[in-house]
C-alpha cells in the first residue's frame, strides 16, 4: 500500500511539472463568446423587423465596432445594453439611416470584434473571423426570409465594411446573387485598386458612374491639410503583406458627392447634406446642405467641412467617424438612384 501511495505521489508530482497546454486565441475567443444569435428572433436585429418597406429594394447593413469591452471581452455580446443603445441610437441612425430613403434597412446584431480585440495583434484576426461567421449567417437568413429574390444593397462601415467586403468576395462575387445586388457600399476601410480583378473581386467592378449597378463604392475621409503619407504608407504595407506585391496597392476613392470616377472633386454647393455634430445618442441634428467640399487625392477623400459642422477629426486628420455623416443626404440620394436604375433595367428585361 505504501508503494502504491508513493507511485501516486510521484505521478502527481510529474503532472505538476508539465506545462499547461497553451490555449490558442481562437479557442479563447470561442470559450468566452456569447451564444450565437438566432436571427429568427427580432431582438437580434438592430433594424428591420416591423419597419415598413419604402420600395422594392432591401439593404443589408453591418455596423462598425460598438463594443468597448471594459472587461476584456474579445467579441461583442448581442444584448449588451450599452453597446446596443450606442448601435441603435448613434450608428444605425447616422449610418444605416442614410439608406432608409429608398429601402428597408436590415442590420443584424452580431458578435463583432471588440475594441479590446482590435488592440491585440494575437486576437484581432480571429475575432474578426468569429464575427464574420455571424454576419454570414445573418445574410443567409436575410436572403431566405426578407429578400426572397428581391434586389438588395449591402453596406457597412469600418469593421462592418470589412465584413461586407468579405461577404462580397465569398458569397456574392461571380454568383447568381451578383445579378440581384444593386451595389456594395464598403466604407471606411482600405480597398485597393488591385483587389478588383484576379486577386479578389473577379466580377464586381468599382462603381464608375452614379447610376451604375452591380458594383462597389469605397472612400475614406481625411481632413484637408493633413499629411496623407502615414495613412498611405500603412495601406501599402498591408496590401504588400497580403498579396506579396505592391502592384495595385493604391486605394479606391469614389467621390461621395459626385459618385463619378471622372469627377473626383466637388465643391460645397454640390453637397446635398451633412449631419452636424459628433456621433452620439439621441436624435440626429438637421442636415446641412452645401457644407462639404471633397476631392479624391491619391485614393483618399480629402474633405473641407464648413465651419460650424462641429466634426472633430481623429489623430492624423482622419474623419473616420464621419465617413457617412459628412455625405448623409448624398448617400441617401445615390442609393435611391441606383435602386431605381436596377429596377428600371430589370423591368425592361
Coordinates of C-alpha atoms in Angstrom, one line a residue, residues 20-347:
X20 CA -0.2 23.5 -19.3
X21 CA -1.5 23.2 -22.9
X22 CA -1.5 26.6 -24.5
X23 CA -4.9 28.0 -25.4
X24 CA -5.0 29.4 -28.9
X25 CA -6.6 32.8 -29.5
X26 CA -9.3 31.0 -31.5
X27 CA -10.1 28.7 -28.6
X28 CA -10.1 31.6 -26.1
X29 CA -12.4 33.6 -28.2
X30 CA -14.8 30.7 -28.7
X31 CA -14.8 29.9 -24.9
X32 CA -15.5 33.5 -23.8
X33 CA -18.1 34.3 -26.5
X34 CA -21.8 34.7 -26.0
X35 CA -24.1 32.2 -27.7
X36 CA -24.6 32.7 -31.5
X37 CA -27.6 35.0 -32.2
X38 CA -30.8 33.4 -33.6
X39 CA -31.7 35.6 -36.5
X40 CA -35.3 34.3 -36.5
X41 CA -35.7 36.5 -33.3
X42 CA -36.5 40.2 -33.9
X43 CA -34.4 41.1 -30.9
X44 CA -31.3 40.0 -32.8
X45 CA -31.8 42.8 -35.4
X46 CA -30.9 46.4 -34.7
X47 CA -33.1 47.4 -37.6
X48 CA -35.5 45.7 -40.0
X49 CA -38.3 43.8 -38.2
X50 CA -41.6 45.7 -38.2
X51 CA -40.3 48.6 -40.3
X52 CA -42.3 49.5 -43.5
X53 CA -40.6 48.9 -46.8
X54 CA -40.5 52.1 -48.9
X55 CA -39.5 50.3 -52.1
X56 CA -38.6 47.1 -53.9
X57 CA -35.0 47.0 -52.7
X58 CA -33.7 45.9 -49.3
X59 CA -30.4 46.8 -47.6
X60 CA -28.2 44.5 -45.5
X61 CA -26.2 46.8 -43.4
X62 CA -23.4 45.8 -40.9
X63 CA -22.5 48.3 -38.2
X64 CA -18.9 49.1 -37.1
X65 CA -17.2 48.4 -33.8
X66 CA -19.5 49.5 -31.0
X67 CA -18.4 47.3 -28.0
X68 CA -15.8 48.8 -25.7
X69 CA -15.1 45.5 -23.9
X70 CA -14.5 47.0 -20.5
X71 CA -14.0 43.5 -19.0
X72 CA -11.5 42.4 -21.7
X73 CA -14.0 40.6 -23.9
X74 CA -12.8 39.8 -27.4
X75 CA -16.2 39.9 -29.1
X76 CA -19.4 41.9 -28.6
X77 CA -22.3 40.3 -26.7
X78 CA -25.6 40.9 -28.5
X79 CA -28.0 42.2 -26.0
X80 CA -25.4 44.2 -24.0
X81 CA -27.4 47.3 -23.1
X82 CA -24.7 49.9 -23.5
X83 CA -23.5 48.6 -26.8
X84 CA -27.0 48.1 -28.2
X85 CA -28.0 51.6 -27.2
X86 CA -25.0 53.1 -29.0
X87 CA -25.5 50.9 -32.0
X88 CA -29.2 51.8 -32.3
X89 CA -29.2 55.5 -31.4
X90 CA -25.9 56.6 -32.9
X91 CA -24.7 54.2 -35.6
X92 CA -27.9 52.9 -37.1
X93 CA -29.4 56.4 -37.2
X94 CA -26.3 58.2 -38.6
X95 CA -25.1 55.5 -41.0
X96 CA -27.8 52.9 -41.8
X97 CA -30.4 55.6 -41.8
X98 CA -28.7 57.0 -45.0
X99 CA -30.1 54.1 -46.9
X100 CA -33.6 54.2 -45.4
X101 CA -34.9 56.7 -48.0
X102 CA -35.1 54.1 -50.7
X103 CA -35.1 50.8 -48.9
X104 CA -35.9 48.9 -45.7
X105 CA -32.7 48.5 -43.8
X106 CA -31.9 45.2 -42.0
X107 CA -29.0 45.4 -39.6
X108 CA -28.0 42.3 -37.6
X109 CA -26.7 42.3 -34.0
X110 CA -23.6 40.2 -34.2
X111 CA -20.6 39.2 -32.1
X112 CA -18.4 41.9 -33.5
X113 CA -14.7 42.1 -32.7
X114 CA -14.4 44.4 -29.7
X115 CA -12.1 47.4 -29.1
X116 CA -10.1 45.0 -26.9
X117 CA -9.6 42.6 -29.8
X118 CA -8.7 45.4 -32.2
X119 CA -5.7 46.3 -29.9
X120 CA -4.5 42.7 -29.7
X121 CA -2.4 41.5 -32.7
X122 CA -2.8 37.9 -31.5
X123 CA -6.6 38.0 -31.3
X124 CA -7.6 40.6 -33.9
X125 CA -7.9 38.3 -37.0
X126 CA -9.6 35.5 -35.1
X127 CA -12.1 37.9 -33.5
X128 CA -12.9 39.3 -37.0
X129 CA -13.3 35.7 -38.3
X130 CA -15.6 34.9 -35.4
X131 CA -17.7 38.0 -36.1
X132 CA -17.9 37.3 -39.8
X133 CA -19.4 33.9 -39.2
X134 CA -22.4 35.7 -37.6
X135 CA -22.7 38.2 -40.4
X136 CA -22.8 35.4 -43.0
X137 CA -25.5 33.5 -41.0
X138 CA -27.5 36.7 -40.8
X139 CA -27.1 37.3 -44.5
X140 CA -28.4 33.8 -45.2
X141 CA -31.4 34.4 -43.0
X142 CA -31.9 37.8 -44.8
X143 CA -31.9 36.1 -48.2
X144 CA -34.3 33.4 -47.2
X145 CA -36.7 35.4 -45.2
X146 CA -36.5 39.0 -46.3
X147 CA -35.0 39.3 -49.8
X148 CA -36.7 36.3 -51.3
X149 CA -35.3 37.0 -54.8
X150 CA -35.6 40.8 -54.5
X151 CA -32.8 43.2 -55.3
X152 CA -30.6 44.2 -52.4
X153 CA -27.8 46.6 -51.3
X154 CA -25.0 45.5 -49.0
X155 CA -23.4 48.2 -46.9
X156 CA -21.1 48.6 -43.9
X157 CA -18.6 51.0 -42.3
X158 CA -15.2 50.2 -40.7
X159 CA -15.4 46.7 -39.2
X160 CA -18.8 46.4 -40.8
X161 CA -17.2 47.4 -44.1
X162 CA -14.6 44.7 -43.7
X163 CA -17.3 42.1 -43.2
X164 CA -19.2 43.3 -46.2
X165 CA -16.1 43.1 -48.3
X166 CA -15.6 39.5 -47.2
X167 CA -19.2 38.8 -47.9
X168 CA -18.9 40.3 -51.4
X169 CA -15.8 38.2 -52.1
X170 CA -17.1 34.9 -50.6
X171 CA -20.8 34.9 -51.3
X172 CA -21.7 37.3 -54.0
X173 CA -18.9 37.9 -56.5
X174 CA -19.4 35.7 -59.5
X175 CA -22.6 34.1 -58.3
X176 CA -26.2 34.4 -59.1
X177 CA -26.6 36.8 -56.2
X178 CA -24.4 39.3 -58.0
X179 CA -27.3 39.8 -60.5
X180 CA -29.6 40.9 -57.7
X181 CA -27.0 43.2 -56.0
X182 CA -27.8 46.8 -56.6
X183 CA -24.4 48.0 -55.1
X184 CA -22.0 47.4 -52.3
X185 CA -21.1 50.4 -50.2
X186 CA -17.9 49.4 -48.4
X187 CA -16.9 52.5 -46.5
X188 CA -14.1 53.4 -44.1
X189 CA -11.7 50.5 -44.7
X190 CA -9.0 50.3 -47.3
X191 CA -9.9 48.6 -50.5
X192 CA -7.1 48.8 -53.1
X193 CA -7.5 49.1 -56.8
X194 CA -5.6 45.8 -57.2
X195 CA -8.3 43.9 -55.3
X196 CA -10.7 44.4 -58.2
X197 CA -9.6 41.8 -60.7
X198 CA -7.9 38.4 -60.4
X199 CA -6.7 39.0 -56.8
X200 CA -10.0 39.3 -55.1
X201 CA -13.2 40.7 -56.7
X202 CA -13.1 38.9 -60.0
X203 CA -16.5 40.0 -61.3
X204 CA -17.6 43.0 -59.3
X205 CA -16.1 46.3 -60.5
X206 CA -15.7 49.7 -58.8
X207 CA -18.7 51.9 -59.4
X208 CA -17.6 54.4 -62.1
X209 CA -20.9 56.2 -62.5
X210 CA -23.6 57.3 -60.1
X211 CA -26.4 55.1 -61.5
X212 CA -24.2 52.0 -62.2
X213 CA -25.4 48.8 -60.5
X214 CA -23.7 45.5 -59.5
X215 CA -20.6 47.4 -58.4
X216 CA -18.8 48.6 -55.3
X217 CA -18.3 52.0 -53.7
X218 CA -15.4 52.9 -51.4
X219 CA -14.0 56.0 -49.7
X220 CA -12.0 57.1 -46.6
X221 CA -12.4 60.7 -45.5
X222 CA -9.5 62.7 -44.2
X223 CA -9.3 66.4 -43.2
X224 CA -7.8 68.8 -45.7
X225 CA -4.3 69.9 -44.7
X226 CA -3.5 66.5 -43.1
X227 CA -0.3 64.6 -44.0
X228 CA -1.5 61.8 -46.2
X229 CA 1.8 59.9 -46.2
X230 CA 1.4 57.9 -42.9
X231 CA -2.0 56.6 -44.0
X232 CA -0.9 55.7 -47.5
X233 CA 2.2 54.0 -46.2
X234 CA 0.2 51.9 -43.9
X235 CA -2.1 50.9 -46.7
X236 CA 0.8 50.0 -48.9
X237 CA 2.4 47.8 -46.2
X238 CA -0.9 45.9 -45.5
X239 CA -1.5 45.3 -49.2
X240 CA 2.1 44.1 -49.9
X241 CA 1.9 41.7 -46.9
X242 CA -1.4 40.3 -48.0
X243 CA -0.8 39.9 -51.7
X244 CA 3.0 39.7 -51.9
X245 CA 3.3 42.7 -54.2
X246 CA 2.8 46.4 -54.2
X247 CA 1.3 46.3 -57.7
X248 CA -2.2 47.8 -57.4
X249 CA -1.9 49.0 -53.8
X250 CA -3.4 52.4 -54.4
X251 CA -6.7 53.0 -52.5
X252 CA -10.0 53.2 -54.3
X253 CA -11.8 56.5 -53.9
X254 CA -15.2 57.2 -55.3
X255 CA -16.2 60.8 -54.6
X256 CA -19.2 60.5 -52.2
X257 CA -20.9 63.6 -53.7
X258 CA -20.5 63.0 -57.4
X259 CA -20.2 59.2 -57.3
X260 CA -18.3 59.5 -60.6
X261 CA -14.7 58.4 -61.2
X262 CA -14.4 61.1 -63.9
X263 CA -15.4 63.8 -61.4
X264 CA -13.1 63.2 -58.4
X265 CA -13.6 66.7 -56.9
X266 CA -16.7 68.5 -55.9
X267 CA -17.4 72.0 -54.4
X268 CA -19.5 72.6 -51.2
X269 CA -22.5 73.8 -53.2
X270 CA -22.9 70.3 -54.7
X271 CA -23.1 68.5 -51.4
X272 CA -26.7 67.6 -50.5
X273 CA -26.5 67.4 -46.8
X274 CA -24.1 66.6 -43.9
X275 CA -25.0 65.5 -40.4
X276 CA -23.6 68.1 -37.9
X277 CA -22.1 67.2 -34.5
X278 CA -20.2 64.4 -33.1
X279 CA -21.8 60.9 -33.2
X280 CA -23.8 60.5 -30.1
X281 CA -27.1 59.3 -28.5
X282 CA -30.4 60.9 -29.3
X283 CA -31.9 62.4 -32.5
X284 CA -29.6 63.4 -35.3
X285 CA -29.4 67.2 -35.9
X286 CA -31.0 68.6 -39.1
X287 CA -28.8 68.0 -42.2
X288 CA -26.9 71.0 -43.5
X289 CA -26.7 71.3 -47.3
X290 CA -23.8 72.8 -49.2
X291 CA -21.4 72.3 -46.3
X292 CA -18.6 69.9 -47.6
X293 CA -16.2 70.1 -50.4
X294 CA -14.3 66.9 -51.2
X295 CA -11.7 65.7 -53.7
X296 CA -10.1 62.3 -54.2
X297 CA -6.4 62.8 -53.7
X298 CA -4.1 59.7 -54.1
X299 CA -7.0 57.5 -53.1
X300 CA -8.2 59.4 -50.1
X301 CA -11.3 61.5 -49.8
X302 CA -9.9 64.9 -48.7
X303 CA -12.7 66.9 -47.1
X304 CA -13.2 70.6 -46.5
X305 CA -16.1 70.9 -44.0
X306 CA -17.8 74.2 -43.5
X307 CA -17.3 76.0 -40.1
X308 CA -20.0 75.1 -37.6
X309 CA -20.4 71.4 -38.5
X310 CA -18.6 70.5 -35.3
X311 CA -16.9 67.4 -36.7
X312 CA -13.7 66.7 -34.9
X313 CA -11.0 64.6 -36.7
X314 CA -9.1 61.7 -35.1
X315 CA -5.3 61.9 -34.7
X316 CA -3.7 62.3 -38.1
X317 CA -6.7 64.1 -39.5
X318 CA -8.8 61.0 -40.1
X319 CA -12.5 61.7 -40.4
X320 CA -13.3 58.1 -39.9
X321 CA -16.3 58.7 -37.5
X322 CA -17.9 61.0 -40.1
X323 CA -17.3 58.9 -43.3
X324 CA -21.0 58.6 -43.9
X325 CA -22.4 61.5 -41.8
X326 CA -20.5 64.1 -43.9
X327 CA -22.4 62.8 -47.0
X328 CA -25.6 61.6 -45.4
X329 CA -28.0 63.1 -47.9
X330 CA -25.7 62.3 -50.8
X331 CA -25.5 58.7 -49.9
X332 CA -29.3 58.6 -49.5
X333 CA -29.9 60.1 -52.9
X334 CA -27.3 57.8 -54.6
X335 CA -28.8 54.7 -53.1
X336 CA -32.2 55.7 -54.3
X337 CA -30.8 56.4 -57.8
X338 CA -29.1 53.0 -58.0
X339 CA -32.1 51.2 -56.7
X340 CA -34.3 53.0 -59.3
X341 CA -31.8 52.2 -62.1
X342 CA -31.7 48.5 -61.2
X343 CA -35.5 48.2 -61.1
X344 CA -35.8 50.0 -64.4
X345 CA -33.1 47.9 -66.2
X346 CA -34.6 44.6 -65.0
X347 CA -38.2 45.7 -65.8

